[in-house]
Coordinates of C-alpha atoms (C1' of nucleotides) in Angstrom, one line a residue:
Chain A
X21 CA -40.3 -15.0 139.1
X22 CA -38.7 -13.9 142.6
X23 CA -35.2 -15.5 141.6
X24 CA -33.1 -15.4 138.5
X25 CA -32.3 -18.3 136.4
X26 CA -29.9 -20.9 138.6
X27 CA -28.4 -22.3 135.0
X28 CA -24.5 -22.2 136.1
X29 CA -22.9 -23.5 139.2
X30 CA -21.7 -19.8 140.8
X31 CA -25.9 -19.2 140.9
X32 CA -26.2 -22.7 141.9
X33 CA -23.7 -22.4 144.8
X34 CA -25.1 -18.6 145.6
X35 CA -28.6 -20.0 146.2
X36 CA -27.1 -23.2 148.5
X37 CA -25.0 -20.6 150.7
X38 CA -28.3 -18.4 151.0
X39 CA -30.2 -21.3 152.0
X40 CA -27.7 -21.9 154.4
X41 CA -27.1 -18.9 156.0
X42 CA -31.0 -18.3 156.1
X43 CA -30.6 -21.7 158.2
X44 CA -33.3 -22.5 155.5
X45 CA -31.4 -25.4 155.9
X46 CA -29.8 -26.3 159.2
X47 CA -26.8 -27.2 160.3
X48 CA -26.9 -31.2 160.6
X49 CA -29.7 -31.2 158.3
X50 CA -29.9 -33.2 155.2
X51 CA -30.1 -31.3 152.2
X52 CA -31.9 -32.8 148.6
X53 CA -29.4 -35.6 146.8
X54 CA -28.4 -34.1 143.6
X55 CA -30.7 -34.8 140.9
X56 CA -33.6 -33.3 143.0
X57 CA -32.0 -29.8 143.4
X58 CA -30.8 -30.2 139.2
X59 CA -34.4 -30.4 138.9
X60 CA -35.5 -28.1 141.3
X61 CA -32.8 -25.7 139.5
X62 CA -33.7 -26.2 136.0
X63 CA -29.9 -27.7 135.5
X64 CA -28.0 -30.8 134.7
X65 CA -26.6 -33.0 137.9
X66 CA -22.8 -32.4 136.9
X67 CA -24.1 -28.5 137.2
X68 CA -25.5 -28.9 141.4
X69 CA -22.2 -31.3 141.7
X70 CA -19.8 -28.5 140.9
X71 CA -21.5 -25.9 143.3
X72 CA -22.0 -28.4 146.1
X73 CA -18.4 -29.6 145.5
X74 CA -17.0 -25.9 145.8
X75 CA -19.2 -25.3 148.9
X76 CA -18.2 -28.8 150.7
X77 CA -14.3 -28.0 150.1
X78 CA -15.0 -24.5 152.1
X79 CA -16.3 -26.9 155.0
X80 CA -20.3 -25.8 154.7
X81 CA -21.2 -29.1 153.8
X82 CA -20.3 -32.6 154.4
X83 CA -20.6 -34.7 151.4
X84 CA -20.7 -38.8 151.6
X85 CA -21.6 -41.3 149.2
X86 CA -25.2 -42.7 150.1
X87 CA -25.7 -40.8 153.5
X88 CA -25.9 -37.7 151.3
X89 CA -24.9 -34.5 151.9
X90 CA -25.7 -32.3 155.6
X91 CA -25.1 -29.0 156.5
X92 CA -21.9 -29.0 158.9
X93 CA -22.5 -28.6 162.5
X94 CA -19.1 -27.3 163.2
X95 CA -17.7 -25.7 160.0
X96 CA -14.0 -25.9 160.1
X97 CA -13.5 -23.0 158.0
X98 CA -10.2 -23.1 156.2
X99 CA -8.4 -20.3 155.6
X100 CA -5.8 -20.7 152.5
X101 CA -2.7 -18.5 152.9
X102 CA -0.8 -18.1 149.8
X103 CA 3.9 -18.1 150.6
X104 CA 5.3 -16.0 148.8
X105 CA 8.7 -15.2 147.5
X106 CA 10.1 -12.5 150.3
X107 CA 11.2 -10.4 147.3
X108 CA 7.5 -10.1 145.5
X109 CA 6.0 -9.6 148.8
X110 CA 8.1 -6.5 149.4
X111 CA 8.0 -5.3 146.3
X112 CA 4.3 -5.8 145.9
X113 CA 4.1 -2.8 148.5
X114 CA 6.6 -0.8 146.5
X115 CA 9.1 -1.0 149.1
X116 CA 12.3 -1.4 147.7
X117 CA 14.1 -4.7 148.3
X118 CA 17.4 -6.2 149.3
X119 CA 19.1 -8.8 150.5
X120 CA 22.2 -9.6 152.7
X121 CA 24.3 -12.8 153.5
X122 CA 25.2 -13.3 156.6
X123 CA 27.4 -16.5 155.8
X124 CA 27.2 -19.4 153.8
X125 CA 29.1 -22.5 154.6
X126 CA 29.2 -26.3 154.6
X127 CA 28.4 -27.4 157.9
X128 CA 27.4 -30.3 160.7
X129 CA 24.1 -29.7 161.6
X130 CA 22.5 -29.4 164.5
X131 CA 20.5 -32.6 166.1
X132 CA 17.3 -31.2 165.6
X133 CA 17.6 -29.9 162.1
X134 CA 18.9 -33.5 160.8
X135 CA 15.8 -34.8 162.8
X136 CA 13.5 -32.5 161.4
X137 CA 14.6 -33.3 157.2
X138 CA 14.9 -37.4 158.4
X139 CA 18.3 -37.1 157.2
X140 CA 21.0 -40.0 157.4
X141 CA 24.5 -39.0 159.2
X142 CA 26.1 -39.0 156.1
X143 CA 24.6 -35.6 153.9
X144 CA 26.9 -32.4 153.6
X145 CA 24.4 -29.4 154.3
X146 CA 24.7 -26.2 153.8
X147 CA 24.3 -23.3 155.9
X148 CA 22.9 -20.2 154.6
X149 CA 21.9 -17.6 157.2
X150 CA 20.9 -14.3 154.9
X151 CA 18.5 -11.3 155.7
X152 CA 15.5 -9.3 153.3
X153 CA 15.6 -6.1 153.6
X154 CA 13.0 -3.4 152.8
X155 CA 13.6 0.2 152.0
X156 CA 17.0 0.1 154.0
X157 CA 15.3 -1.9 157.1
X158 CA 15.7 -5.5 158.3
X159 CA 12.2 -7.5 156.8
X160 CA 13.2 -10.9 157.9
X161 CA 15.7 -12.8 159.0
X162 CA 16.1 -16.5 157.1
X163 CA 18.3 -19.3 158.7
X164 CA 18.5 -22.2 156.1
X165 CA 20.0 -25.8 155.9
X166 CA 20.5 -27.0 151.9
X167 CA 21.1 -30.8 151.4
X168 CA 23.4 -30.5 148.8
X169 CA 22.9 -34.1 147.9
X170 CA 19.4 -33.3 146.9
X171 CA 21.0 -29.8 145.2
X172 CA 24.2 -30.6 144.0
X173 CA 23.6 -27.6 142.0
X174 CA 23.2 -25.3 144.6
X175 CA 27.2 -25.4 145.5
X176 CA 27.7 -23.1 142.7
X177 CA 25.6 -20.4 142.7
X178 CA 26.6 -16.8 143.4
X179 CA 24.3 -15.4 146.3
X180 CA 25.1 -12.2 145.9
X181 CA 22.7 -12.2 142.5
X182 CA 19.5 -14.3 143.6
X183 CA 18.3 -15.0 147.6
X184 CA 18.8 -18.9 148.3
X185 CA 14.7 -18.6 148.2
X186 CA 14.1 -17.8 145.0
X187 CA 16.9 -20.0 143.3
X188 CA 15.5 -23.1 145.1
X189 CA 12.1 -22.1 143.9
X190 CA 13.3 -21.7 140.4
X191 CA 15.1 -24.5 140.3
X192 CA 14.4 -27.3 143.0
X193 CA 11.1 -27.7 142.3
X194 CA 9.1 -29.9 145.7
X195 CA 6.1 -32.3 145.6
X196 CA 5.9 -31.8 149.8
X197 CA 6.3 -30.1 152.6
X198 CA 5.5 -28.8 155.9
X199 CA 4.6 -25.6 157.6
X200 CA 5.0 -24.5 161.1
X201 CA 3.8 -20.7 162.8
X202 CA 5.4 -19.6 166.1
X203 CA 6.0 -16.9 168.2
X204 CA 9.4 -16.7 169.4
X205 CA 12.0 -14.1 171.5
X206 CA 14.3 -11.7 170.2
X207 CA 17.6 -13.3 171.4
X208 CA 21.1 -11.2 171.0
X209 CA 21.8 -12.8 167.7
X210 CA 18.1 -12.7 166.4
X211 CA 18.2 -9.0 167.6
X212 CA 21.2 -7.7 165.8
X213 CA 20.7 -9.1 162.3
X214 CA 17.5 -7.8 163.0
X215 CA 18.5 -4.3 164.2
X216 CA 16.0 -4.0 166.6
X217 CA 16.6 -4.8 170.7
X218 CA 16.4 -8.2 172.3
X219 CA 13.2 -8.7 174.2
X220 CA 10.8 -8.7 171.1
X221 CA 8.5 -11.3 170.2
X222 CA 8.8 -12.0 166.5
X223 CA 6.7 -14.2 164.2
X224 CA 8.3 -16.7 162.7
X225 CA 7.9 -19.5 160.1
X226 CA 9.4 -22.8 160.1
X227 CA 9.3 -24.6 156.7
X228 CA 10.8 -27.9 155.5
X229 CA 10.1 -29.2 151.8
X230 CA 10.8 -32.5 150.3
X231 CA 11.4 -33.9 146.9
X232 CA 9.4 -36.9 147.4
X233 CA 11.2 -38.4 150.2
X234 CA 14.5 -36.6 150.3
X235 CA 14.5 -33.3 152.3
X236 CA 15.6 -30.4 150.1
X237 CA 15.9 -27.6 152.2
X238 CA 14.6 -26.4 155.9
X239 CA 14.1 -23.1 156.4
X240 CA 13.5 -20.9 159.7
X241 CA 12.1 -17.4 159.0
X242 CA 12.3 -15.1 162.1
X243 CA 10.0 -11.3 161.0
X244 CA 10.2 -7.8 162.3
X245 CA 8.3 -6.8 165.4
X246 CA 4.9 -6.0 164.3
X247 CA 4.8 -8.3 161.7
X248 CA 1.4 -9.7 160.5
X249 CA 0.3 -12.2 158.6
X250 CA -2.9 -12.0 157.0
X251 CA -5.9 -13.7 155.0
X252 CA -9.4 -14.0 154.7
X253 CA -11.9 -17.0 155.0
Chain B
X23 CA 3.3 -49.9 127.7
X24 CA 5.4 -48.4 129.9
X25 CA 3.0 -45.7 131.6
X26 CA -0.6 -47.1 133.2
X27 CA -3.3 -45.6 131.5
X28 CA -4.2 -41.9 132.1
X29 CA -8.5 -42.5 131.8
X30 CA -8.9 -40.2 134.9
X31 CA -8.5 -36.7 135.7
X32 CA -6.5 -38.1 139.4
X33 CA -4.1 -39.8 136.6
X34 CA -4.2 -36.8 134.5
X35 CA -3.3 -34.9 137.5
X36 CA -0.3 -37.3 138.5
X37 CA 1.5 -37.4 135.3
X38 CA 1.2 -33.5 135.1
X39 CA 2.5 -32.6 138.4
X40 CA 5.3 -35.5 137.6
X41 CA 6.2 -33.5 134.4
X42 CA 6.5 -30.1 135.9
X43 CA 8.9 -32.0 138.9
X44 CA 10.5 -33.8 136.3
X45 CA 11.0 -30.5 134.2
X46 CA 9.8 -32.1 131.0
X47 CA 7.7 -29.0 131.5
X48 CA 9.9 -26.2 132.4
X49 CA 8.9 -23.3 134.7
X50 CA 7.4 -20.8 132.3
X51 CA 6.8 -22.9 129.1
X52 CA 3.8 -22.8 127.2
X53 CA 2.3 -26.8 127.7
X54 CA -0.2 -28.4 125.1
X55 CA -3.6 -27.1 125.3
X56 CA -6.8 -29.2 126.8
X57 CA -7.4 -31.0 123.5
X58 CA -4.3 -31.6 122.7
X59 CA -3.8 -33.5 126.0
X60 CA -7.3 -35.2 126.1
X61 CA -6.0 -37.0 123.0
X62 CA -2.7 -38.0 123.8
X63 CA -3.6 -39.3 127.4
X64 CA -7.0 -41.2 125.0
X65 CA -9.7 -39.3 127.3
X66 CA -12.6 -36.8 127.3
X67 CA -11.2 -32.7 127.4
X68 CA -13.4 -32.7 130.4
X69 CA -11.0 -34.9 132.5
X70 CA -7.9 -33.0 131.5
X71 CA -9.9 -29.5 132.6
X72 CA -10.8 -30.9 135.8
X73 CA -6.8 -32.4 136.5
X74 CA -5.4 -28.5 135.2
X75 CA -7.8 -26.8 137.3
X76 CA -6.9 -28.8 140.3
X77 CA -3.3 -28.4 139.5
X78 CA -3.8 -24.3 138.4
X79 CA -5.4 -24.0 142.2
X80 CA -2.7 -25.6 144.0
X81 CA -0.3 -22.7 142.3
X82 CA 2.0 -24.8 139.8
X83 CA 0.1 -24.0 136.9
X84 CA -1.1 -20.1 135.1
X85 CA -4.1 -20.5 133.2
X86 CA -5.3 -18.1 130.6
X87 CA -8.3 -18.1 128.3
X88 CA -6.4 -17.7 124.7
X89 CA -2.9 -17.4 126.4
X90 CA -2.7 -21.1 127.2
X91 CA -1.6 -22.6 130.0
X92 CA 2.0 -22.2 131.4
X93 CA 4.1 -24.1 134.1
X94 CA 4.5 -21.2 136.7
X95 CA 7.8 -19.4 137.0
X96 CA 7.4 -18.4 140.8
X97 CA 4.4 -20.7 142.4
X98 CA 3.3 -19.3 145.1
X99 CA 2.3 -22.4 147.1
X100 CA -0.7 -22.4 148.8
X101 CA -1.3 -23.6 152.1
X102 CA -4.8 -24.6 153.6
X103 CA -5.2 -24.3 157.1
X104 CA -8.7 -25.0 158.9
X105 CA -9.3 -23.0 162.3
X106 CA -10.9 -26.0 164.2
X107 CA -13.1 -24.9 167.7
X108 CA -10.8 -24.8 170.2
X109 CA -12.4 -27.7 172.3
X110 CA -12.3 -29.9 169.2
X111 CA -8.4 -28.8 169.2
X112 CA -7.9 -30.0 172.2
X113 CA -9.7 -33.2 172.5
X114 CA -8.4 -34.4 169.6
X115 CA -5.0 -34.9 171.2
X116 CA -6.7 -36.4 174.2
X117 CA -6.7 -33.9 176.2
X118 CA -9.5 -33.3 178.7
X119 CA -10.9 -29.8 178.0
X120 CA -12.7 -26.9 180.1
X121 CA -13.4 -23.5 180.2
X122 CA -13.7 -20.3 182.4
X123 CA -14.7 -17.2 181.7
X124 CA -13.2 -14.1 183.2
X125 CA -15.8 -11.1 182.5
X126 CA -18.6 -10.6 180.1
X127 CA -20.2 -7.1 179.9
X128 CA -21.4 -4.9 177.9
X129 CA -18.7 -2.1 177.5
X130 CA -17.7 0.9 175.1
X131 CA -15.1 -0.4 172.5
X132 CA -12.0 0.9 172.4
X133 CA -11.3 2.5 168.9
X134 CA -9.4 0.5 167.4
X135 CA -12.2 -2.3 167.7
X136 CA -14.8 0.0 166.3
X137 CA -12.4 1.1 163.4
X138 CA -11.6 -2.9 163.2
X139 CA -15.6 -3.7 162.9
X140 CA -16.3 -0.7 160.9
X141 CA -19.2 0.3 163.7
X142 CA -21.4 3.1 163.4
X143 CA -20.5 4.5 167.0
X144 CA -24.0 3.5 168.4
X145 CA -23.8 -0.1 168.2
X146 CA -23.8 -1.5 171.6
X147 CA -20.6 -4.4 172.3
X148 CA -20.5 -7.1 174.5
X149 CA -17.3 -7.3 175.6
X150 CA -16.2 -11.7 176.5
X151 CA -13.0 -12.6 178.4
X152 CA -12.3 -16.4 179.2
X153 CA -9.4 -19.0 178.8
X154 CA -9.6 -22.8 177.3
X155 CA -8.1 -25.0 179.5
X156 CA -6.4 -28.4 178.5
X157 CA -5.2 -31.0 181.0
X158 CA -5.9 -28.2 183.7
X159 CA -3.6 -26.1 182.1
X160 CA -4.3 -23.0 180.5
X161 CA -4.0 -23.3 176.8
X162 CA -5.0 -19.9 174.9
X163 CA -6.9 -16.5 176.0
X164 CA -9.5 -15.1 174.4
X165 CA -10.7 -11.5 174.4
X166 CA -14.1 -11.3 172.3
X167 CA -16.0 -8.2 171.1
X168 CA -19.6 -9.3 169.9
X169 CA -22.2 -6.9 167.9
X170 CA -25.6 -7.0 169.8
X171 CA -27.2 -5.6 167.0
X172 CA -25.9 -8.3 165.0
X173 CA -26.3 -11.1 167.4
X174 CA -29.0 -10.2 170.1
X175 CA -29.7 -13.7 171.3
X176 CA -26.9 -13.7 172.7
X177 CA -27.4 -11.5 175.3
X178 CA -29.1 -14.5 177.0
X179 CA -26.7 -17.4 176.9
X180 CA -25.6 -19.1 179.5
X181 CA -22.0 -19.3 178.8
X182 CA -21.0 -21.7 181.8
X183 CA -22.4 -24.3 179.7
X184 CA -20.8 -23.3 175.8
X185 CA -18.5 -21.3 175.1
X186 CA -18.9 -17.9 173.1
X187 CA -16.7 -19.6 170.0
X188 CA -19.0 -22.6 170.0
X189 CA -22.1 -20.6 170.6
X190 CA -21.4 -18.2 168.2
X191 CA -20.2 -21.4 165.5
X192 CA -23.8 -23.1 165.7
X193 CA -26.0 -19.6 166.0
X194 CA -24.3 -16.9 163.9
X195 CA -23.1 -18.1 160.6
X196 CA -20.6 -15.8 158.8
X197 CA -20.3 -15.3 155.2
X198 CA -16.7 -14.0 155.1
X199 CA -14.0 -13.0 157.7
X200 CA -10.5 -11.4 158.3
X201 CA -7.6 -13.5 160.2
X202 CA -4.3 -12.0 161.1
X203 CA -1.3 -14.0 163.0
X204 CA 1.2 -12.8 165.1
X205 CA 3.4 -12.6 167.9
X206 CA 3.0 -10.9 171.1
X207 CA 4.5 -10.3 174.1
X208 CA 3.2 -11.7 177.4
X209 CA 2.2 -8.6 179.8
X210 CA 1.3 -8.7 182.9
X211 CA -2.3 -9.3 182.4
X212 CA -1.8 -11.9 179.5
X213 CA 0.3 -13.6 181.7
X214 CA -1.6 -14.0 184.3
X215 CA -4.3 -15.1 183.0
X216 CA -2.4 -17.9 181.2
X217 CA -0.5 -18.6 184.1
X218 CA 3.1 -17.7 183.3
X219 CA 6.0 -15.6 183.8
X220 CA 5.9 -12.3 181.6
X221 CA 8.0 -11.1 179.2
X222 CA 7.7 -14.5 176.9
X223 CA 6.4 -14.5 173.6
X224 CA 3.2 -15.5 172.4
X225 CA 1.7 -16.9 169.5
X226 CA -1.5 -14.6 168.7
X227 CA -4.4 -14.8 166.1
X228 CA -7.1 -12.0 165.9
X229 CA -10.2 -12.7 163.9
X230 CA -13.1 -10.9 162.8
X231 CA -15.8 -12.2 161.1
X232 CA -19.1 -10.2 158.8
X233 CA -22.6 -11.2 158.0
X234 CA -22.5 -9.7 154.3
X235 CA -21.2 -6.1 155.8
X236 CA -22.6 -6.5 159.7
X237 CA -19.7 -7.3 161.7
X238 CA -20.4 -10.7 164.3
X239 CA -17.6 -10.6 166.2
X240 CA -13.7 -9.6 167.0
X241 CA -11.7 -11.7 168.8
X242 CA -8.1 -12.1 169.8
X243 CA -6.5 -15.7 170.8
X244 CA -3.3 -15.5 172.8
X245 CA -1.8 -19.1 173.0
X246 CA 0.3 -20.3 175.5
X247 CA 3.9 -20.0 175.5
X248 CA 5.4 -22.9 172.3
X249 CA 2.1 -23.7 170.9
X250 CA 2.7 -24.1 166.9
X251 CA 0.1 -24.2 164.2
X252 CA 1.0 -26.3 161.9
X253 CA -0.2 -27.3 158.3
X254 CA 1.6 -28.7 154.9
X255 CA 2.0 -27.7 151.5
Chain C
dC12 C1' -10.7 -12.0 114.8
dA13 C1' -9.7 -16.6 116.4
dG14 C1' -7.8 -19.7 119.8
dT15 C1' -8.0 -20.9 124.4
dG16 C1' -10.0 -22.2 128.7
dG17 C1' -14.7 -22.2 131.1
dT18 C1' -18.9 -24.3 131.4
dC19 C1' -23.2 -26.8 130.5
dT20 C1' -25.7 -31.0 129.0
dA21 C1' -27.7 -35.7 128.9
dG22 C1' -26.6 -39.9 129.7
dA23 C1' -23.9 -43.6 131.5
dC24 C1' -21.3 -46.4 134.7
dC25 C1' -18.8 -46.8 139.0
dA26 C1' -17.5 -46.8 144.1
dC27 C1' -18.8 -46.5 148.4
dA28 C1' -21.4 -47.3 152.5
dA29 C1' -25.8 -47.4 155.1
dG30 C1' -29.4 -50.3 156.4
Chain D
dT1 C1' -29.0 -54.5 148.4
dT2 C1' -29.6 -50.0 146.8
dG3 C1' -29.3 -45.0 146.9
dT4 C1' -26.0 -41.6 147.0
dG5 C1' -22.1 -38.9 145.4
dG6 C1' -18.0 -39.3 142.0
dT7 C1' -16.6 -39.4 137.6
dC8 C1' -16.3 -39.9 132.5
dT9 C1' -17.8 -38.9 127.8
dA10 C1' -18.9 -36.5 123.4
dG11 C1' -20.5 -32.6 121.9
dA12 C1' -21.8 -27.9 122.2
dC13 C1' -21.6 -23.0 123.1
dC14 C1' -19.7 -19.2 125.6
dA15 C1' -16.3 -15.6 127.4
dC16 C1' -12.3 -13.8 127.6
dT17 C1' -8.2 -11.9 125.6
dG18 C1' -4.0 -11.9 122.7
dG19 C1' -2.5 -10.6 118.4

DNA sequence: CAGTGGTCTAGACCACAAG
DNA sequence: TTGTGGTCTAGACCACTGG
């Protein structure tokens, strides 16, 4: 025997990722239907479907009822990035966090904010503008609008104890929402909560989630300079 | 009856996210294990693993052999984003797409390329400048490093016709890679070459990608001025 | 040690879509 | 029409890990 014994789907999907990066099978190329390769492999069907299933879902393969499965000409790999709470992502470095408000108040909103969470004219939001802090510097700077008819909750809740973020994760939990990755420029306000000069380009994240189909809460987080960030595919 | 029947693991799924969102599961409780809820939705333990699997990799659920299963306190939501070839990108919004290239030669590295690559210092780099162009305008900058050693057909491609990206897509399959976003300033030669004013700040994605532990290629993407990527949760 | 999730099996039926 | 992947089932054994 050259190989070991392909009896569990990880070997299954090892030896279908070797074959394709071999090109033993090429892209566009139709691979064996399922029960051939559960032969071939000395497993059971629902064994090859696992390990093709994982393997289509990271784009390799393109799976359709009765064309089969091909190798994919132009893998869209997809990256997953995981969003964490600001606090654990601080402290996960052992930097010490913190947190500042800014201010906190009930407010009209602008145009493009009541666009954005499909809002009618008619919801009191609430404006929370705060910053993370690690070891004593500015991490990021958050600029958030709370629909308090979604959160009634939300009205009472001291701020000075738990970030806005973390409260609304623990306790307006969302079925939807949307993600949006940016560069943008250091203006005068940005730059001071910030601490850093005006000028900079800064990452930022724009992130709007929804409870169903009433918008809970959209977010605009604006980084340090020299922020990155990072994952794998 | 007053629920439809739960005789699939897409219906197992449903009503589990729908407890967790309707906090009949609280954040952190211990929920009935796999038998348990095979038997109380009437199907097989196999369609209740399959539903708190998918439900465990989307982040709303901890799963621990012996510890049970736990709605989690702090889900870190997960987003999936798939890095499409540029030209695909671009035509998909019906946009007409083309594509110059600046330089292509083989060069010394600087170090922090090498470092990046994790190059022996002998390994000879071609070095790949060019621009994606949508609508006539200039959409995002590349600056490629490529491994010879790792690649050496390349060396021979006529890239008037295809692109490094694609090129490198249909001939060099990767098994794992590192992507890092961020924001960058526009300097004089970045702006140039996308055909702007400096000074304004620019979305930025640097990618390298392996063959097992032989570095393909490094390359940095600096988008034009507002571009957004965009994904959901 | 014992309870939980993780997996495999053999067989069955279904849903989709290509020809 | 028919071949393919998609799924469900009942039962079994295994692997991990908390107590």
């Amino acid at each position: 025997m050259t190989t070991a014994n392909i009896n569990n789907w990880k070997a299954v999907e090892a030896e279908v990722l070797s074959r394709i990066h071999s090109r033993q099978w090429e892209p566009g190329q139709l691979i064996p239907n399922e029960s051939d390769l559960a032969l071939e492999f000395g497993c059971a069907r629902a064994t090859v479907n696992r390990a093709l299933r994982s393997v289509a879902e990271s784009g390799l393969l393109d799976r359709k009822r009765k064309a089969g499965t091909r190798v994919a000409t132009n893998p869209v790999r997809k990256a997953t990035l995981s969003i964490p709470v600001i606090r654990e992502e601080i402290e996960s470095r052992n930097q010490t966090y913190s947190y500042a408000v800014f201010s906190s108040k009930i407010e009209e909103p602008p145009l493009h904010i009541r666009a954005n969470m499909r809002l009618n004219s008619s919801e009191r939001l609430l404006h929370h503008q705060s910053v993370h802090i690690a070891d004593g510097k500015p991490y990021v700077i958050s600029d958030r609008w709370i629909n308090l008819e979604a959160v009634p909750d939300i009205a009472h809740v001291d701020f000075s104890r738990v970030s806005a973020n973390e409260w609304l994760v623990a306790n307006a939990p969302f079925t939807n929402g949307d993600i949006a990755f940016s560069a943008t420029i250091a203006n005068d306000s940005i730059a001071e909560r910030l601490g850093i000069k005006g000028g900079e380009a800064l990452f930022a994240i724009d992130r709007t989630t929804w409870n169903n189909d009433t918008a809970i809460t959209a977010v605009s987080l604006v980084f340090h300079p020299g922020y990155q960030m990072r994952t794998v595919v």
